[in-house]
Short mmCIF file of C-alpha atoms in Angstrom, two decimals:
data_model
loop_
_atom_site.label_atom_id
_atom_site.label_comp_id
_atom_site.label_asym_id
_atom_site.label_seq_id
_atom_site.Cartn_x
_atom_site.Cartn_y
_atom_site.Cartn_z
CA MET A 1 25.29 -12.07 25.42
CA ALA A 2 21.26 -12.34 24.19
CA ASP A 3 20.20 -14.05 21.04
CA PRO A 4 19.13 -12.11 18.33
CA GLU A 5 15.91 -14.31 17.81
CA ILE A 6 14.90 -13.57 21.53
CA SER A 7 15.36 -9.97 21.48
CA GLU A 8 13.24 -9.82 18.19
CA ALA A 9 10.24 -11.49 19.82
CA GLU A 10 10.75 -9.30 22.95
CA GLN A 11 9.72 -6.69 20.41
CA PHE A 12 6.61 -8.21 19.71
CA ILE A 13 5.44 -9.20 23.16
CA GLY A 14 6.51 -5.68 24.65
CA ASP A 15 3.52 -3.98 23.22
CA ASP A 16 1.49 -7.07 21.96
CA ASP A 17 -1.21 -5.75 24.76
CA ASP A 18 -1.71 -2.59 22.61
CA PHE A 19 -2.07 -4.26 19.20
CA HIS A 20 -5.77 -4.83 19.44
CA SER A 21 -6.72 -1.93 21.70
CA LYS A 22 -9.24 0.18 20.65
CA ASN A 23 -8.55 2.97 23.73
CA LYS A 24 -7.33 5.97 22.74
CA ASP A 25 -6.80 7.34 26.16
CA LYS A 26 -3.47 6.99 26.90
CA PRO A 27 -0.75 8.71 24.43
CA LEU A 28 1.36 6.50 21.94
CA TYR A 29 4.45 6.93 23.92
CA ASN A 30 3.12 4.49 26.59
CA MET A 31 3.44 1.90 23.62
CA LEU A 32 7.46 2.36 22.86
CA THR A 33 9.49 0.79 24.70
CA ARG A 34 13.42 -0.29 24.69
CA LYS A 35 12.64 -3.45 23.26
CA ASN A 36 10.51 -2.29 20.37
CA LEU A 37 12.32 0.85 19.59
CA GLY A 38 14.64 -0.61 17.11
CA MET A 39 11.87 -1.48 14.98
CA TYR A 40 10.09 1.79 15.72
CA LEU A 41 13.54 3.63 14.07
CA GLN A 42 13.24 1.57 11.07
CA PHE A 43 9.58 2.74 10.38
CA VAL A 44 11.07 6.42 10.92
CA PHE A 45 13.41 5.30 8.15
CA PHE A 46 11.11 4.10 6.23
CA GLY A 47 8.97 7.60 6.36
CA ILE A 48 12.13 9.10 5.21
CA GLY A 49 12.69 7.40 2.11
CA SER A 50 8.65 7.15 1.29
CA VAL A 51 8.46 11.26 0.63
CA LEU A 52 12.54 11.68 -0.19
CA PRO A 53 12.00 12.35 -3.62
CA ILE A 54 8.82 15.01 -3.47
CA PHE A 55 11.22 16.98 -1.10
CA VAL A 56 14.28 16.69 -3.43
CA ILE A 57 12.00 18.35 -5.99
CA PHE A 58 11.38 21.17 -4.14
CA ALA A 59 14.63 21.15 -2.50
CA ALA A 60 15.91 21.44 -5.94
CA VAL A 61 13.72 24.21 -7.29
CA ASP A 62 16.27 26.68 -7.53
CA TYR A 63 18.31 24.45 -10.22
CA PHE A 64 15.19 23.98 -12.40
CA ASP A 65 14.60 27.86 -12.60
CA ASP A 66 17.94 28.23 -13.39
CA ILE A 67 17.78 25.88 -16.32
CA PHE A 68 14.27 26.73 -17.53
CA PRO A 69 14.00 30.25 -16.64
CA ARG A 70 10.75 31.34 -18.68
CA LYS A 71 8.78 27.67 -18.11
CA GLN A 72 7.87 27.73 -14.87
CA PRO A 73 8.88 24.60 -13.59
CA GLU A 74 7.92 24.69 -9.91
CA PHE A 75 4.40 24.80 -11.31
CA ALA A 76 4.70 22.36 -14.37
CA LEU A 77 6.08 19.45 -11.93
CA ASN A 78 3.26 19.97 -9.04
CA VAL A 79 0.89 19.58 -12.01
CA ILE A 80 2.82 16.65 -13.01
CA TYR A 81 3.40 15.22 -9.98
CA ASN A 82 0.55 15.57 -7.71
CA PRO A 83 -2.09 13.98 -10.07
CA LEU A 84 -0.33 10.91 -10.75
CA LEU A 85 1.00 10.54 -7.02
CA PHE A 86 -3.18 10.64 -6.66
CA CYS A 87 -3.49 8.17 -9.17
CA GLY A 88 -0.61 5.81 -8.28
CA CYS A 89 -2.72 5.43 -4.96
CA PHE A 90 -6.06 4.99 -6.43
CA VAL A 91 -4.41 2.34 -8.91
CA ASN A 92 -2.13 0.51 -5.77
CA LEU A 93 -5.59 0.43 -4.05
CA VAL A 94 -7.77 -1.39 -6.59
CA TRP A 95 -5.34 -3.34 -8.41
CA GLY A 96 -1.80 -3.24 -6.48
CA ARG A 97 -3.00 -5.46 -3.52
CA ALA A 98 -2.64 -9.01 -6.14
CA ALA A 99 1.11 -8.23 -5.25
CA SER A 100 2.64 -8.57 -1.79
CA PHE A 101 3.37 -6.05 0.31
CA LYS A 102 7.39 -6.88 -0.34
CA TRP A 103 7.15 -6.49 -3.97
CA ARG A 104 5.45 -3.19 -4.07
CA ILE A 105 7.57 -1.29 -1.54
CA VAL A 106 10.87 -2.44 -2.83
CA SER A 107 9.73 -1.92 -7.02
CA GLY A 108 8.60 1.42 -5.52
CA PHE A 109 11.65 2.58 -3.64
CA SER A 110 14.23 0.93 -6.95
CA VAL A 111 12.21 3.03 -9.61
CA MET A 112 12.65 6.10 -7.01
CA ILE A 113 16.36 5.30 -7.14
CA VAL A 114 16.20 4.74 -11.16
CA CYS A 115 14.54 8.74 -10.89
CA MET A 116 17.17 10.03 -8.95
CA LEU A 117 19.72 9.15 -10.98
CA GLY A 118 17.60 9.72 -14.27
CA PHE A 119 17.60 13.51 -13.40
CA ILE A 120 21.57 13.73 -12.92
CA LEU A 121 21.75 11.59 -16.46
CA LEU A 122 19.26 14.31 -17.83
CA ASP A 123 21.17 16.91 -16.97
CA GLN A 124 24.80 15.61 -18.08
CA LEU A 125 23.55 14.68 -21.72
CA GLU A 126 21.99 18.39 -21.60
CA LEU A 127 25.24 20.24 -20.58
CA CYS A 128 27.00 17.46 -23.33
CA GLY A 129 24.70 18.95 -25.97
CA SER A 130 23.50 15.41 -26.72
CA THR A 131 21.80 15.18 -29.83
CA CYS A 132 19.83 12.22 -28.09
CA LEU A 133 18.14 14.55 -25.92
CA THR A 134 15.70 16.35 -28.04
CA SER A 135 13.96 18.11 -24.96
CA HIS A 136 14.98 18.41 -21.92
CA TYR A 137 12.50 19.95 -20.21
CA TRP A 138 9.60 17.39 -21.24
CA SER A 139 12.20 14.65 -20.16
CA VAL A 140 12.23 15.99 -16.59
CA LEU A 141 8.75 16.25 -16.27
CA PHE A 142 8.49 12.34 -17.73
CA VAL A 143 11.22 11.35 -14.81
CA ALA A 144 9.20 13.36 -12.33
CA GLY A 145 5.85 11.76 -13.45
CA VAL A 146 7.08 8.17 -13.21
CA LEU A 147 8.60 9.27 -10.04
CA GLY A 148 5.16 10.19 -8.33
CA LEU A 149 3.67 6.91 -9.53
CA ALA A 150 6.81 4.95 -7.56
CA ASP A 151 6.27 7.14 -4.91
CA ALA A 152 2.49 6.75 -4.54
CA VAL A 153 2.66 3.12 -4.62
CA CYS A 154 5.52 2.61 -2.58
CA GLN A 155 4.17 5.24 0.56
CA SER A 156 0.19 3.78 0.08
CA THR A 157 1.54 0.37 0.75
CA LEU A 158 3.95 1.16 3.73
CA PHE A 159 0.78 3.14 5.34
CA GLY A 160 -1.79 0.26 4.07
CA LEU A 161 1.08 -2.32 5.75
CA THR A 162 1.29 -0.72 9.17
CA THR A 163 -2.69 -0.09 9.55
CA HIS A 164 -3.11 -3.64 8.44
CA ALA A 165 -0.80 -5.61 10.50
CA LEU A 166 1.08 -3.39 12.97
CA PRO A 167 -0.03 -0.88 16.33
CA PRO A 168 -0.72 3.18 15.52
CA LEU A 169 2.86 3.86 17.13
CA TYR A 170 4.55 2.46 13.70
CA THR A 171 1.85 4.64 11.70
CA GLN A 172 3.08 7.36 13.78
CA GLY A 173 6.92 6.40 13.29
CA LEU A 174 6.38 6.89 9.12
CA MET A 175 4.51 10.38 10.24
CA LEU A 176 7.53 11.58 12.12
CA GLY A 177 9.92 9.93 9.16
CA VAL A 178 7.77 11.92 6.93
CA GLY A 179 8.53 15.04 8.57
CA LEU A 180 12.33 14.29 9.41
CA CYS A 181 12.71 13.96 5.76
CA GLY A 182 11.25 17.51 4.77
CA LEU A 183 14.12 19.34 7.50
CA LEU A 184 16.87 17.54 6.64
CA MET A 185 16.19 18.32 2.97
CA THR A 186 15.81 22.05 3.68
CA ILE A 187 19.04 22.11 6.22
CA LEU A 188 20.81 20.28 3.21
CA ARG A 189 19.64 23.31 0.83
CA VAL A 190 20.48 26.09 3.14
CA LEU A 191 23.76 23.92 3.15
CA THR A 192 24.38 23.76 -0.43
CA LYS A 193 23.39 27.47 -1.08
CA THR A 194 26.22 28.53 1.53
CA THR A 195 28.53 25.99 0.23
CA THR A 196 28.44 26.12 -3.59
CA LYS A 197 26.89 28.64 -6.24
CA ASN A 198 26.82 26.13 -9.16
CA LEU A 199 23.34 24.63 -9.10
CA HIS A 200 24.17 22.00 -11.09
CA ILE A 201 26.47 20.90 -8.74
CA SER A 202 24.14 21.35 -5.77
CA SER A 203 21.19 19.31 -7.77
CA TYR A 204 23.63 16.13 -7.96
CA TYR A 205 23.95 16.21 -3.84
CA TYR A 206 20.04 16.60 -3.70
CA PHE A 207 19.84 13.76 -6.34
CA GLY A 208 22.60 11.34 -5.55
CA THR A 209 22.37 11.86 -1.86
CA ALA A 210 18.58 10.51 -2.23
CA ALA A 211 19.53 7.72 -4.76
CA MET A 212 22.42 6.35 -1.45
CA PHE A 213 19.68 6.90 0.90
CA ILE A 214 16.79 4.82 -0.74
CA VAL A 215 19.35 1.96 -1.78
CA VAL A 216 19.87 1.66 2.50
CA VAL A 217 16.26 1.91 3.20
CA ILE A 218 15.89 -1.37 1.12
CA ALA A 219 18.41 -3.21 2.94
CA VAL A 220 16.89 -2.30 5.93
CA TYR A 221 13.44 -3.22 5.23
CA PHE A 222 14.75 -6.73 3.55
CA ARG A 223 16.38 -7.26 7.22
CA LEU A 224 13.03 -5.98 9.15
CA SER A 225 10.91 -8.26 6.93
CA ARG A 226 12.85 -11.30 7.94
CA GLY A 227 12.44 -10.20 12.00
CA ASN A 228 10.92 -12.63 14.19
CA ALA A 229 9.14 -9.47 15.61
CA PHE A 230 7.50 -8.47 12.21
CA GLN A 231 6.62 -11.65 11.02
CA ARG A 232 4.23 -12.42 14.38
CA TYR A 233 2.58 -9.37 13.73
CA TYR A 234 2.21 -10.10 10.43
CA SER A 235 1.06 -13.62 11.01
CA GLN A 236 -1.64 -12.70 13.38
CA ALA A 237 -3.24 -10.04 10.81
CA PRO A 238 -6.36 -10.59 9.27
CA ARG A 239 -6.23 -12.37 6.12
CA SER A 240 -8.83 -12.30 3.21
CA GLY A 241 -8.85 -14.46 0.32
CA VAL A 242 -10.08 -12.09 -2.28
CA ASP A 243 -6.58 -11.08 -3.96
CA THR A 244 -6.63 -14.46 -5.40
CA ASP A 245 -10.19 -15.29 -6.28
CA TRP A 246 -10.72 -12.17 -8.09
CA LYS A 247 -8.64 -12.77 -11.20
CA HIS A 248 -10.12 -10.13 -13.74
CA PRO A 249 -9.09 -6.29 -13.56
CA PHE A 250 -12.75 -5.05 -13.69
CA GLN A 251 -13.68 -8.00 -11.37
CA ARG A 252 -11.07 -6.42 -8.88
CA PHE A 253 -11.83 -2.64 -9.52
CA ALA A 254 -15.21 -3.53 -8.73
CA PHE A 255 -14.76 -5.16 -5.54
CA PHE A 256 -11.85 -2.74 -3.94
CA THR A 257 -14.23 0.10 -5.04
CA GLY A 258 -16.92 -1.40 -3.38
CA GLU A 259 -14.77 -1.98 -0.31
CA ALA A 260 -13.23 1.55 -0.24
CA LEU A 261 -17.02 2.96 0.09
CA ARG A 262 -18.18 0.59 2.36
CA VAL A 263 -15.47 1.48 4.68
CA LEU A 264 -15.85 5.10 4.14
CA ARG A 265 -19.26 4.43 5.42
CA TYR A 266 -17.77 3.98 8.98
CA LYS A 267 -18.20 7.80 10.09
CA HIS A 268 -14.66 7.49 11.76
CA VAL A 269 -13.17 7.08 8.98
CA PHE A 270 -15.05 9.30 7.09
CA CYS A 271 -14.15 12.09 9.30
CA HIS A 272 -10.82 11.03 9.47
CA CYS A 273 -10.11 11.00 5.66
CA PHE A 274 -11.87 14.38 5.14
CA LEU A 275 -10.04 15.73 8.14
CA LEU A 276 -6.66 14.71 6.32
CA THR A 277 -7.70 15.93 3.12
CA LEU A 278 -8.44 19.65 4.29
CA VAL A 279 -5.35 19.61 6.85
CA THR A 280 -3.05 18.70 3.68
CA ALA A 281 -4.76 21.06 1.29
CA GLN A 282 -4.55 24.05 3.85
CA GLN A 283 -0.70 23.23 3.68
CA TYR A 284 -0.33 23.21 0.38
CA VAL A 285 -2.26 26.39 -0.46
CA VAL A 286 0.29 28.54 1.17
CA ILE A 287 3.32 26.32 1.78
CA PRO A 288 5.73 26.73 -0.31
CA SER A 289 4.07 28.61 -3.11
CA VAL A 290 2.28 32.10 -1.23
CA ALA A 291 4.83 31.82 2.27
CA THR A 292 8.11 32.50 -0.75
CA MET A 293 5.85 35.84 -1.92
CA ALA A 294 7.18 37.63 1.53
CA ILE A 295 9.71 40.51 1.67
CA ASP A 296 13.07 38.90 1.63
CA PHE A 297 14.50 40.67 4.87
CA LEU A 298 17.71 38.87 4.81
CA GLY A 299 18.30 39.26 0.92
CA SER A 300 20.17 37.00 -1.81
CA GLY A 301 16.31 34.87 -1.30
CA TRP A 302 17.25 33.77 2.29
CA PHE A 303 14.15 34.38 3.96
CA PRO A 304 11.74 32.51 2.30
CA VAL A 305 14.53 29.50 2.43
CA LEU A 306 14.49 30.07 6.38
CA LEU A 307 10.67 30.31 6.48
CA ILE A 308 10.38 26.65 4.94
CA LEU A 309 12.97 25.65 8.07
CA VAL A 310 11.20 27.24 10.40
CA TYR A 311 7.88 25.09 8.79
CA ASN A 312 9.68 21.81 8.98
CA ILE A 313 10.78 22.39 12.14
CA GLY A 314 7.24 23.15 13.67
CA ASP A 315 5.89 19.91 11.54
CA VAL A 316 9.13 17.55 12.84
CA LEU A 317 7.63 18.88 16.89
CA GLY A 318 4.02 18.07 15.73
CA ARG A 319 4.70 14.88 14.25
CA GLY A 320 6.85 13.66 17.02
CA PRO A 321 6.62 15.13 20.89
CA LEU A 322 3.43 16.60 20.53
CA ALA A 323 1.61 13.26 18.25
CA MET A 324 3.53 10.88 20.84
CA TYR A 325 2.37 12.57 24.13
CA TYR A 326 -0.46 14.37 23.38
CA VAL A 327 -3.69 12.41 23.89
CA TYR A 328 -5.55 12.55 20.48
CA SER A 329 -9.63 13.49 20.68
CA LEU A 330 -11.29 13.95 16.89
CA HIS A 331 -13.56 17.01 18.48
CA TRP A 332 -10.52 18.85 19.00
CA ALA A 333 -8.92 17.82 15.46
CA TRP A 334 -12.62 19.53 13.73
CA LEU A 335 -11.66 22.52 16.17
CA SER A 336 -7.86 22.70 15.42
CA THR A 337 -8.59 22.37 11.24
CA LEU A 338 -11.12 25.03 11.41
CA VAL A 339 -8.99 27.58 13.62
CA ARG A 340 -6.15 26.74 10.89
CA PHE A 341 -7.76 28.61 8.15
CA PHE A 342 -7.52 32.05 10.27
CA VAL A 343 -3.65 31.34 10.14
CA VAL A 344 -3.99 30.84 6.61
CA VAL A 345 -5.58 34.16 6.16
CA GLY A 346 -2.31 35.43 8.23
CA ILE A 347 0.09 34.07 5.75
CA CYS A 348 -1.98 35.68 2.78
CA LEU A 349 -1.86 39.14 4.78
CA SER A 350 1.92 39.02 5.44
CA VAL A 351 2.50 39.19 1.83
CA PRO A 352 3.10 42.59 0.55
CA PRO A 353 1.77 45.01 0.24
CA HIS A 354 -0.96 43.79 2.96
CA VAL A 355 -1.28 44.99 6.41
CA MET A 356 1.31 42.47 8.22
CA SER A 357 3.92 42.24 5.64
CA ASP A 358 6.09 44.79 7.28
CA ARG A 359 7.54 42.84 10.19
CA PRO A 360 8.96 39.13 9.33
CA ALA A 361 7.94 38.52 12.69
CA TRP A 362 4.27 38.13 11.95
CA MET A 363 4.80 35.20 8.73
CA ALA A 364 7.29 33.44 10.90
CA THR A 365 4.91 33.02 13.49
CA PHE A 366 1.98 32.05 11.41
CA VAL A 367 4.37 29.56 9.22
CA ALA A 368 5.36 27.94 12.83
CA ILE A 369 2.08 27.76 13.42
CA LEU A 370 1.06 26.26 10.28
CA GLY A 371 3.59 23.26 10.60
CA LEU A 372 3.45 22.36 13.92
CA SER A 373 -0.28 21.76 13.89
CA THR A 374 0.02 20.37 10.31
CA GLY A 375 2.24 17.43 11.85
CA HIS A 376 0.06 16.58 15.11
CA LEU A 377 -3.33 16.72 12.94
CA SER A 378 -2.26 14.46 10.18
CA THR A 379 -0.43 12.12 12.38
CA SER A 380 -2.85 11.72 14.89
CA LEU A 381 -5.28 11.46 12.40
CA ILE A 382 -3.73 8.85 9.98
CA SER A 383 -2.51 6.98 13.37
CA HIS A 384 -6.37 6.70 14.84
CA ALA A 385 -8.29 6.28 11.55
CA SER A 386 -8.47 2.66 11.38
CA SER A 387 -9.15 2.12 14.96
CA GLU A 388 -12.72 1.46 14.85
CA VAL A 389 -12.99 -0.86 11.89
CA PRO A 390 -12.85 -4.59 11.32
CA GLY A 391 -9.61 -6.34 10.91
CA ARG A 392 -9.79 -7.01 6.93
CA ALA A 393 -10.93 -3.29 6.63
CA LYS A 394 -7.60 -1.67 8.38
CA GLU A 395 -5.66 -2.27 5.26
CA THR A 396 -8.01 -0.30 3.18
CA VAL A 397 -8.52 2.27 5.70
CA GLY A 398 -4.37 2.81 5.42
CA TYR A 399 -4.71 3.45 1.35
CA LEU A 400 -7.63 6.16 1.69
CA SER A 401 -5.84 7.85 4.22
CA VAL A 402 -3.08 8.52 1.69
CA LEU A 403 -5.47 8.67 -0.78
CA SER A 404 -6.82 11.68 1.23
CA MET A 405 -3.60 13.09 1.75
CA THR A 406 -3.04 13.29 -1.87
CA LEU A 407 -5.94 14.13 -2.88
CA GLY A 408 -5.75 17.22 -0.30
CA MET A 409 -1.97 18.07 -2.17
CA ALA A 410 -3.43 18.26 -5.33
CA GLY A 411 -6.45 20.23 -4.40
CA GLY A 412 -4.38 22.68 -2.27
CA SER A 413 -1.55 22.99 -4.75
CA ALA A 414 -4.25 24.26 -7.33
CA ALA A 415 -5.74 26.59 -5.14
CA SER A 416 -2.39 28.01 -4.09
CA TYR A 417 -1.85 29.64 -7.79
CA CYS A 418 -5.34 31.09 -7.49
CA ILE A 419 -4.59 32.63 -4.56
CA LYS A 420 -1.18 33.61 -5.62
CA ALA A 421 -2.45 35.51 -8.78
CA LEU A 422 -5.03 37.32 -6.59
CA LEU A 423 -2.38 38.36 -4.16
CA ASP A 424 -0.32 39.25 -7.24
CA ARG A 425 -3.11 41.39 -8.55
CA THR A 426 -3.57 43.22 -5.41
CA ALA A 427 0.24 44.23 -4.87
#
């Protein structure tokens, strides 16, 4: 039987030749071997856990609509969650780097667990008529805000870690996990919609499952961080003494803001971050808000749910097989992003009473194309964003990439309500 320490060391040796490679002429699949498959799957696992809270909130939208029927909870949760997600990423970029990767990742996941259980506790207090809970609605928004901050710290730190110390294969693993999380939560929504009519019980499935899953994620991360393969990658990553030299918060703000601006002066990095913002905004402009306005051809709210499932399947295929096998090109990324505007317009025209709203195939096709292209573009862009910058700047590129995506989320969500209002007026 092989020594576990030798096996872990082989994970490092197996893809060491690609560690500092800037060559994008071969697909990421060439980096994946049987020796490093275990470590790769662990990062897929972390990717699922890093975005689980936001997908849980989206999956439980029926529950929030039921308990707050006149307050537009989906809009309020987006207004609270997305800006705080962006702010949390910025704070982590500027001030969070004083703490270790492990501390930020574990503490972020731990706060997520508390928030997931907090939603269940708030619901129980409301059902029991507790006088301690003066406003269920505002309490839910507060927990969602804390969740957004924790998610931002955890997610941006994970991407900062992979771009700083690991080959792009593991960044792609994180992105694949993000897509799988959306698909799994949509499937869970379908199952709960068919098995229970009690939305309170359904929400407990969402929040309870998420909390237990994140506990497992923390345990897996501790195991990974003690492994020889991870330690050898991390020990060879470039080091900077800035974190110990700058003690005052304003000194850190000035230094790291300046560093981020210097990194953005690389044309390669700026293009990748700009495209990440644009691709994410295109997604959130129409998913899920505008897509749910389609005619419910199946009844009982099933068609919008299945549209989201179609999007998630396309997204996973784009982040997984397509991003792994297709050789990435920045020129094609620009062209694909521009073509996607026609896809967004097509989704809007598939909403009644517009020309393509009478056939469900139009909306399903456009949504599938958007999902496939979003998964592939976002994964390729973030995996290769740091390939042409010096070693010490790679971590900053990881934070800037996540910051770009959260900016796209906030901008796209805001634009979606304007587009939705415009479509309502033309109905």
